[in-house]
Coordinates of C-alpha atoms and ligand atoms in Angstrom, one line a residue:
M1 CA 0.0 0.0 0.0
S2 CA 1.5 3.4 -0.9
N3 CA 0.1 7.0 -1.3
T4 CA 1.5 8.5 -4.3
I5 CA 1.4 12.0 -5.7
L6 CA 1.5 12.3 -9.4
V7 CA 2.7 15.6 -10.9
G8 CA 3.1 17.0 -14.3
A9 CA 6.8 17.9 -14.4
Q10 CA 6.7 20.2 -17.5
W11 CA 4.2 22.8 -18.6
G12 CA 1.0 20.6 -18.3
D13 CA -0.6 18.1 -20.7
E14 CA 2.2 15.6 -20.0
G15 CA -0.3 12.5 -20.2
K16 CA -1.2 12.6 -16.5
G17 CA -4.8 11.3 -17.2
K18 CA -3.8 8.4 -19.2
I19 CA -1.0 7.5 -16.4
I20 CA -3.6 7.9 -13.5
D21 CA -5.9 5.7 -15.4
F22 CA -3.3 3.0 -15.7
L23 CA -2.3 3.4 -12.2
T24 CA -6.0 3.1 -10.9
E25 CA -5.9 -0.5 -11.4
H26 CA -4.6 -0.5 -8.0
A27 CA -5.3 2.7 -6.3
Q28 CA -8.5 2.7 -4.3
I29 CA -9.0 6.7 -4.0
V30 CA -8.0 9.3 -6.4
V31 CA -7.8 13.0 -5.2
R32 CA -7.7 16.2 -7.1
S33 CA -6.1 18.9 -4.8
Q34 CA -5.7 22.0 -7.0
G35 CA -6.7 23.6 -10.4
G36 CA -10.2 23.8 -11.6
N37 CA -11.5 23.1 -15.0
N38 CA -8.6 24.6 -16.8
A39 CA -7.5 21.2 -16.7
G40 CA -8.2 18.7 -19.5
H41 CA -7.1 15.1 -18.9
T42 CA -7.7 12.5 -21.7
V43 CA -8.2 8.9 -21.0
I44 CA -9.2 6.5 -23.7
V45 CA -10.8 3.2 -22.5
G46 CA -12.0 0.7 -25.0
G47 CA -12.0 3.0 -27.8
T48 CA -14.1 5.7 -26.0
K49 CA -12.3 8.9 -25.2
Y50 CA -13.0 10.8 -22.2
V51 CA -11.6 14.4 -21.4
L52 CA -11.8 14.9 -17.6
H53 CA -11.8 18.6 -16.4
L54 CA -12.9 18.6 -12.7
I55 CA -13.7 14.9 -12.1
P56 CA -10.7 12.8 -11.1
S57 CA -9.6 10.4 -13.8
G58 CA -10.2 7.5 -11.5
I59 CA -13.8 7.8 -12.0
L60 CA -13.7 5.5 -15.2
R61 CA -12.7 2.6 -13.1
E62 CA -15.4 0.9 -11.2
G63 CA -14.6 0.6 -7.4
T64 CA -12.4 3.7 -7.3
L65 CA -13.6 6.7 -5.1
C66 CA -12.9 10.2 -6.5
V67 CA -12.4 13.1 -4.3
I68 CA -12.3 16.7 -5.2
G69 CA -10.4 18.3 -2.4
N70 CA -10.4 21.6 -0.5
G71 CA -7.6 23.1 -2.8
V72 CA -9.6 22.9 -6.0
V73 CA -11.6 25.8 -7.4
L74 CA -14.9 24.4 -8.7
D75 CA -17.3 25.8 -11.1
P76 CA -20.6 24.4 -10.0
V77 CA -22.3 24.8 -13.4
A78 CA -19.4 23.2 -15.2
V79 CA -19.0 20.2 -12.9
A80 CA -22.7 19.5 -13.0
V81 CA -22.5 19.5 -16.9
E82 CA -19.4 17.2 -16.7
I83 CA -21.1 14.9 -14.5
E84 CA -24.2 14.7 -16.9
G85 CA -21.7 14.3 -19.9
L86 CA -20.1 11.2 -18.2
R87 CA -23.4 9.7 -17.2
T88 CA -24.6 9.9 -20.9
K89 CA -21.5 7.9 -21.8
G90 CA -22.4 5.2 -19.2
V91 CA -20.1 6.3 -16.5
A92 CA -21.7 5.9 -13.1
V93 CA -21.2 9.0 -10.8
N94 CA -22.8 8.7 -7.6
S95 CA -22.2 9.5 -3.9
Q96 CA -20.4 6.1 -3.7
N97 CA -17.7 7.1 -6.0
L98 CA -17.5 10.9 -5.8
M99 CA -17.1 13.3 -2.9
I100 CA -16.5 17.0 -2.9
S101 CA -14.9 19.1 -0.2
D102 CA -17.2 21.7 1.4
A103 CA -14.2 23.9 1.6
A104 CA -13.5 23.9 -2.0
H105 CA -13.8 27.6 -3.5
L106 CA -16.5 28.4 -6.3
V107 CA -15.8 29.8 -9.6
L108 CA -18.5 32.0 -10.4
P109 CA -19.6 33.6 -13.7
Y110 CA -17.9 37.0 -12.6
H111 CA -14.8 35.2 -12.3
R112 CA -14.9 34.0 -16.0
Q113 CA -16.0 37.4 -17.2
L114 CA -13.0 39.0 -15.5
D115 CA -10.5 36.4 -16.6
E116 CA -11.4 37.2 -20.2
A117 CA -11.6 41.2 -19.6
K118 CA -8.2 41.0 -17.9
E119 CA -6.6 39.0 -20.8
L120 CA -7.9 41.4 -23.5
A121 CA -6.6 44.4 -21.4
R122 CA -3.2 42.8 -21.5
G123 CA -3.0 42.8 -25.1
S124 CA 0.2 41.4 -26.4
G125 CA 1.3 40.8 -22.9
K126 CA -1.6 38.3 -22.4
I127 CA -1.0 34.9 -20.3
G128 CA -3.0 32.8 -22.6
T129 CA -5.4 31.6 -19.9
T130 CA -8.0 29.0 -20.4
K131 CA -10.7 31.7 -19.7
R132 CA -12.2 29.5 -17.2
G133 CA -12.0 32.1 -14.4
I134 CA -9.3 30.3 -12.5
G135 CA -7.2 33.3 -11.7
P136 CA -10.0 35.5 -10.1
A137 CA -11.4 32.7 -8.3
Y138 CA -8.0 31.9 -6.5
G139 CA -7.5 35.6 -6.3
D140 CA -10.7 35.9 -4.1
K141 CA -9.7 32.9 -2.1
I142 CA -6.4 34.7 -1.2
A143 CA -8.2 37.9 -0.7
R144 CA -10.6 36.2 1.8
V145 CA -13.7 37.2 -0.2
G146 CA -14.4 33.8 -1.9
L147 CA -17.4 31.7 -1.6
R148 CA -17.2 28.1 -0.9
M149 CA -19.2 24.8 -1.3
A150 CA -20.3 25.0 2.2
D151 CA -21.8 28.5 1.5
L152 CA -23.6 27.0 -1.6
M153 CA -25.0 24.2 0.5
Q154 CA -26.9 27.0 2.6
P155 CA -29.2 28.8 0.1
E156 CA -29.8 32.0 2.3
V157 CA -26.3 32.4 3.2
F158 CA -25.2 31.9 -0.3
A159 CA -27.7 34.3 -1.8
E160 CA -26.7 36.9 0.6
K161 CA -23.1 36.7 0.0
L162 CA -23.4 36.5 -3.5
R163 CA -25.4 39.7 -3.8
V164 CA -22.5 41.5 -2.0
R165 CA -20.0 39.8 -4.5
V166 CA -21.8 40.8 -7.5
R167 CA -22.5 44.3 -6.4
E168 CA -18.5 44.7 -5.9
N169 CA -17.7 42.8 -9.0
N170 CA -20.2 44.8 -11.3
A171 CA -18.2 47.8 -10.2
I172 CA -15.0 46.2 -11.6
L173 CA -16.7 45.0 -14.9
K174 CA -18.0 48.4 -15.5
G175 CA -14.4 49.5 -15.4
Y176 CA -13.7 47.1 -18.3
G177 CA -16.7 48.5 -20.2
L178 CA -18.9 45.4 -19.6
P179 CA -22.5 45.0 -18.8
E180 CA -23.5 44.3 -15.1
L181 CA -24.4 40.9 -14.0
D182 CA -27.9 40.1 -12.7
A183 CA -27.4 38.7 -9.0
E184 CA -30.7 37.1 -8.8
A185 CA -30.5 35.2 -12.0
M186 CA -27.1 33.9 -11.0
I187 CA -28.3 32.8 -7.6
L188 CA -30.9 30.6 -9.3
E189 CA -28.5 29.0 -11.9
V190 CA -25.6 28.5 -9.2
Q191 CA -28.2 27.2 -6.7
A192 CA -29.7 24.7 -9.3
A193 CA -26.4 23.3 -10.0
G194 CA -25.5 23.4 -6.3
E195 CA -28.4 21.1 -5.6
S196 CA -27.6 18.4 -8.0
L197 CA -24.0 18.4 -6.2
R198 CA -25.2 18.3 -2.7
P199 CA -25.2 14.5 -2.5
F200 CA -21.3 14.6 -3.0
V201 CA -20.4 17.4 -0.7
S202 CA -19.0 16.7 2.7
N203 CA -15.7 17.0 5.0
T204 CA -13.4 15.3 2.7
V205 CA -10.5 15.8 5.1
A206 CA -12.1 13.5 7.6
F207 CA -12.8 10.9 5.1
L208 CA -9.3 10.9 3.8
H209 CA -7.8 10.7 7.3
K210 CA -9.9 7.5 7.7
A211 CA -8.9 6.1 4.4
V212 CA -5.2 6.8 5.4
A213 CA -5.8 5.0 8.8
A214 CA -7.3 2.1 6.9
K215 CA -4.2 1.8 4.7
K216 CA -6.3 2.5 1.6
E217 CA -4.1 3.4 -1.6
I218 CA -4.5 6.8 -2.4
L219 CA -3.2 8.6 -5.7
F220 CA -3.2 12.4 -5.9
E221 CA -3.9 13.4 -9.3
G222 CA -1.9 16.6 -10.1
A223 CA -3.4 18.9 -12.7
Q224 CA -1.3 21.5 -14.7
G225 CA 2.4 21.1 -14.7
T226 CA 5.5 22.2 -12.4
F227 CA 6.4 25.3 -14.7
L228 CA 2.7 26.5 -14.4
D229 CA 3.0 26.7 -10.6
I230 CA 2.1 30.1 -9.1
D231 CA 5.5 30.0 -7.0
F232 CA 7.9 27.9 -9.3
G233 CA 6.8 28.6 -12.7
T234 CA 7.2 30.9 -15.2
Y235 CA 5.6 33.7 -13.5
P236 CA 3.5 35.6 -14.4
Y237 CA 2.8 33.1 -17.2
V238 CA 1.6 30.4 -14.9
T239 CA -1.8 29.2 -13.4
S240 CA -2.9 30.4 -10.0
S241 CA -2.3 27.3 -7.9
N242 CA 0.5 25.3 -6.4
T243 CA 0.7 22.5 -9.1
T244 CA 3.7 20.9 -7.5
A245 CA 3.7 18.2 -4.9
G246 CA 3.1 20.4 -1.8
G247 CA -0.3 21.4 -3.2
A248 CA -1.4 17.8 -2.8
C249 CA -1.0 18.1 0.9
T250 CA -2.5 21.6 1.3
G251 CA -5.3 20.9 -1.2
S252 CA -6.4 17.8 0.5
G253 CA -5.7 18.1 4.1
V254 CA -3.5 14.8 3.9
P255 CA -0.1 15.6 5.8
P256 CA 3.4 15.2 4.0
N257 CA 4.3 12.3 6.2
R258 CA 1.4 10.0 4.9
I259 CA 2.9 10.5 1.3
D260 CA 5.0 7.6 0.2
R261 CA 6.3 8.6 -3.2
V262 CA 6.1 11.1 -6.1
L263 CA 5.7 10.0 -9.5
G264 CA 6.5 12.8 -12.2
V265 CA 4.9 12.7 -15.6
I266 CA 6.8 13.8 -18.6
K267 CA 6.4 13.7 -22.4
A268 CA 9.3 12.2 -24.3
Y269 CA 9.5 16.0 -25.8
T270 CA 8.0 19.2 -24.4
T271 CA 4.8 21.1 -25.0
R272 CA 3.3 24.3 -23.8
V273 CA 0.0 25.9 -24.3
G274 CA -0.2 29.7 -23.5
E275 CA 2.1 32.4 -23.5
G276 CA 5.5 32.6 -21.6
P277 CA 9.1 31.5 -22.1
F278 CA 9.9 28.1 -23.6
P279 CA 13.7 27.5 -24.0
T280 CA 13.5 24.3 -26.2
E281 CA 10.7 25.6 -28.6
N282 CA 11.2 24.2 -31.9
D283 CA 8.6 25.0 -34.9
G284 CA 9.9 22.1 -36.9
L285 CA 9.1 19.7 -34.4
G286 CA 5.6 21.3 -33.9
D287 CA 4.8 21.2 -37.4
M288 CA 5.6 17.5 -37.5
L289 CA 3.5 16.7 -34.5
H290 CA 0.5 18.8 -35.5
G291 CA 0.8 17.2 -39.0
M292 CA 0.3 13.8 -37.1
G293 CA -3.0 15.3 -35.6
R294 CA -1.2 15.4 -32.2
E295 CA -0.9 18.3 -29.8
F296 CA -4.1 20.2 -29.8
G297 CA -5.3 21.4 -26.3
A298 CA -7.7 19.0 -24.4
T299 CA -9.8 22.0 -23.0
T300 CA -9.2 24.7 -25.4
G301 CA -8.4 23.1 -28.7
R302 CA -5.4 25.4 -29.3
A303 CA -2.4 24.1 -31.0
R304 CA 0.4 23.3 -28.3
R305 CA 3.7 24.8 -28.8
C306 CA 6.3 22.1 -29.2
G307 CA 9.9 21.7 -28.3
W308 CA 12.8 19.1 -27.7
F309 CA 13.0 17.6 -24.2
D310 CA 14.3 19.7 -21.6
A311 CA 16.4 17.9 -18.9
V312 CA 17.2 21.2 -17.2
A313 CA 13.5 21.9 -16.4
V314 CA 12.8 18.2 -15.4
R315 CA 15.8 18.3 -13.2
Y316 CA 14.5 21.2 -11.3
A317 CA 11.0 19.8 -11.1
G318 CA 12.6 16.7 -9.7
M319 CA 14.0 19.1 -6.8
I320 CA 11.0 20.8 -6.2
N321 CA 8.5 17.9 -6.2
G322 CA 10.8 15.1 -4.7
I323 CA 10.3 13.1 -7.9
D324 CA 11.3 9.4 -7.2
E325 CA 10.4 7.9 -10.5
L326 CA 9.2 9.2 -13.9
A327 CA 6.4 8.1 -16.4
V328 CA 7.4 9.0 -19.9
T329 CA 4.4 9.4 -22.3
N330 CA 4.2 10.0 -26.3
L331 CA 7.6 8.2 -26.9
D332 CA 5.9 7.1 -30.1
G333 CA 5.8 10.9 -31.1
L334 CA 9.4 10.6 -32.0
D335 CA 9.3 7.5 -34.0
S336 CA 10.1 8.9 -37.4
L337 CA 13.0 11.1 -36.4
K338 CA 16.6 10.3 -37.6
S339 CA 18.3 12.3 -34.7
I340 CA 16.7 13.9 -31.5
K341 CA 17.9 16.8 -29.5
V342 CA 17.9 16.9 -25.8
C343 CA 18.7 20.1 -23.8
T344 CA 21.2 19.5 -20.9
H345 CA 22.0 22.9 -19.8
Y346 CA 21.0 26.3 -20.6
R347 CA 23.6 29.2 -21.3
L348 CA 23.0 32.7 -20.2
H349 CA 25.3 35.4 -21.2
G350 CA 28.1 32.9 -21.7
E351 CA 27.6 31.2 -18.2
L352 CA 26.2 27.4 -18.1
L353 CA 23.3 27.1 -15.7
E354 CA 22.1 23.8 -14.1
V355 CA 18.7 25.3 -13.0
P356 CA 16.3 27.4 -14.8
P357 CA 16.5 31.1 -13.5
N358 CA 13.4 32.2 -11.8
D359 CA 12.8 35.6 -13.6
Y360 CA 10.9 34.9 -16.9
A361 CA 13.0 37.4 -19.0
Q362 CA 16.2 35.8 -17.9
L363 CA 14.8 32.4 -18.9
S364 CA 13.6 33.8 -22.1
A365 CA 17.2 34.9 -22.8
C366 CA 18.5 31.3 -22.0
E367 CA 20.1 29.5 -24.8
P368 CA 19.4 25.6 -24.7
V369 CA 22.7 23.5 -24.8
Y370 CA 21.8 20.5 -26.8
T371 CA 23.1 16.9 -27.0
E372 CA 21.9 14.9 -30.0
L373 CA 20.7 11.1 -29.6
P374 CA 20.1 9.0 -32.6
G375 CA 16.6 8.2 -33.4
W376 CA 14.9 4.7 -33.9
E377 CA 13.0 5.3 -37.0
T378 CA 10.6 2.3 -36.0
P379 CA 7.0 2.5 -35.1
T380 CA 6.7 1.9 -31.4
D381 CA 3.0 2.0 -30.8
A382 CA 2.6 -1.7 -31.0
V383 CA 5.3 -2.6 -28.5
R384 CA 4.3 -4.0 -25.2
S385 CA 7.6 -4.8 -23.5
W386 CA 10.8 -2.9 -22.5
D387 CA 12.8 -5.6 -24.2
A388 CA 10.8 -5.3 -27.6
L389 CA 11.5 -1.6 -27.8
P390 CA 14.2 -0.4 -30.4
A391 CA 17.6 -0.1 -28.6
N392 CA 17.9 3.5 -29.4
A393 CA 14.4 4.1 -27.9
R394 CA 15.3 2.3 -24.6
D395 CA 18.7 4.4 -24.7
Y396 CA 16.8 7.7 -25.4
L397 CA 14.4 7.0 -22.5
L398 CA 17.4 6.0 -20.0
K399 CA 19.2 9.0 -20.9
I400 CA 16.5 11.6 -20.6
C401 CA 15.6 10.1 -17.1
E402 CA 19.3 9.9 -16.0
W403 CA 19.8 13.5 -17.1
S404 CA 16.6 14.6 -15.2
G405 CA 17.8 12.8 -12.0
A406 CA 15.0 10.1 -11.5
K407 CA 14.3 6.4 -12.1
L408 CA 12.3 5.5 -15.4
R409 CA 9.1 3.6 -14.1
I410 CA 6.6 3.7 -17.0
A411 CA 7.0 4.4 -20.7
S412 CA 3.9 5.1 -22.8
V413 CA 3.8 4.4 -26.5
G414 CA 0.0 5.5 -27.2
P415 CA -3.0 6.8 -25.6
N416 CA -4.7 3.7 -24.8
R417 CA -4.5 1.8 -21.5
E418 CA -2.6 -1.2 -23.1
Q419 CA 0.0 0.9 -24.7
T420 CA 2.0 1.1 -21.5
I421 CA 5.1 -0.5 -20.5
L422 CA 5.7 -1.0 -16.7
L423 CA 9.4 -1.2 -15.8
Ligands
LIG1 P1 -2.8 15.7 -19.1 O1 -3.6 17.1 -19.1 O2 -1.6 15.5 -18.4 O3 -3.8 14.7 -18.8 O4 -2.7 15.4 -20.8 P2 -3.7 15.6 -22.0 O5 -4.8 14.7 -22.0 O6 -4.2 17.1 -21.9 O7 -2.7 15.7 -23.1 C1 -2.0 14.4 -23.4 C2 -2.4 13.8 -24.8 O8 -1.6 12.9 -25.2 C3 -3.9 13.3 -25.0 O9 -4.3 13.5 -26.2 C4 -3.5 11.7 -24.6 O10 -4.5 10.9 -25.1 C5 -2.2 11.7 -25.4 N1 -1.3 10.5 -24.9 C6 -0.9 10.3 -23.7 N2 0.0 9.4 -23.5 C7 0.3 9.0 -25.0 C8 1.3 8.4 -25.6 O11 2.1 7.7 -25.1 N3 1.4 8.3 -27.0 C9 0.2 9.2 -27.7 N4 0.3 9.0 -29.1 N5 -0.5 9.9 -27.1 C10 -0.5 9.9 -25.8
LIG2 P1 -3.8 20.1 -17.5 O1 -4.2 19.5 -16.2 C1 -1.7 22.9 -20.0 C2 -2.1 27.1 -18.8 C3 -2.9 28.0 -19.7 C4 -2.1 29.4 -19.4 C5 -1.8 29.3 -18.0 C6 -2.8 30.0 -17.2 O2 -4.6 19.5 -18.7 O3 -2.2 19.5 -17.8 P2 -5.3 29.4 -16.3 O4 -6.7 29.1 -17.1 O5 -5.0 28.3 -15.6 O6 -5.5 30.8 -15.4 O7 -4.3 29.5 -17.4 O8 -1.8 27.9 -17.6 N1 -2.8 26.0 -18.4 C7 -2.6 24.7 -18.9 N2 -1.7 24.2 -19.8 N3 -2.5 22.1 -19.3 C8 -3.3 22.4 -18.3 O9 -3.9 21.6 -17.5 C9 -3.4 23.8 -18.1 N4 -4.2 24.5 -17.2 C10 -3.8 25.9 -17.5 O10 -3.0 27.7 -21.1 O11 -0.9 29.1 -20.1
LIG3 MG1 -4.3 18.4 -20.2

């Protein structure tokens, strides 16, 4: 029995959903502890594709219990729609397999509007957010004016608090030249969604502590990735939560000494969606991957920016998260290349750097120092064992993990469950 935190060790979309689904063959509980429906986790099971935004990816396994922890920001209308969508596809979602923390903060319509308005106002300096209201919702949480699930469960308290918030936010929206929002209509819409969520809402901290005591196996499903972390990412081109391992504890109430291991998920190359520095970005690699129909965002459909594997970044992610083991996905994306570049260091004003600078302008000025490895020029998507992988593919996987400072544990050669090699 072990409790595992799974984190994205790059800029998000590393294939966390697929790896979570693979690991839930054993885990009994899957916990989301940060982020909101800015996440898009793709899981393909039996030929059906699911994109999970707020509901933990464990929902697709019968017998797995999913928890949305206190650290998540939750759009009640969006989560109600997501639950309905899953049910339409035949996935059972009920109070036996989903719990929502009463301390999770709400994403409300004015958060979404402000997210969009702030992005527009930034012009060319925009962050490239998912426009799901994530930044403004976490902003309210930190400013101590947010509303939580517990408020929504008390209709009169919720209505009263929401009226105050709408009044204040209407003044801000007016400053952006936007029309006022109708508090009464909003109360009705959000309360209707809230009522449909009532069976799921409880004190999930108490539940998780009992589960830990009963030695249940818990998997913490990270959303986003290390370099989108509000503290350690490429600030301000980041999301608004702690996407790194510590966030799993603060966002669930499970203490650090109850965690047994941290698994980092990485792609065999690098992608990023949205603005901000990306040292190993390479348009040629992006054109190739997009041409294969890959690397379009699961939440917004935007084409992801693509680049070579960046061992400097992943090494740093290993330090921050305490990554013991790595799962490498999308190896098959590199199958056709004759030669593959890997960034091992950055050079900044003539000096070799071992870790990325914190300042985004300095990071933007870093030149990647590459080592070139031979490709395998053989399809890997049908490979099911380590020994059957081409020798150059094995060598590539081992080298990128060695340079990243962690042990290779899982290699993924396709989006389906069975396209997974466990070492
Ligand atoms: P997440 O946000 O980290 O869960 O990742 P996303 O689902 O946003 O993006 C990962 C994409 O890669 C999805 O389309 C997955 O279906 C896909 N994927 C995951 N692992 C593999 C793999 O090994 N090979 C291929 N071809 N696709 C993969
Ligand atoms: P998953 O969990 C990739 C990016 C956005 C933008 C920045 C801020 O699927 O890996 P936000 O809406 O959070 O305020 O946007 O963060 N971003 C993601 N990029 N994967 C994600 O989630 C992301 N969630 C947010 O593109 O650059
Ligand atoms: Mg994603």
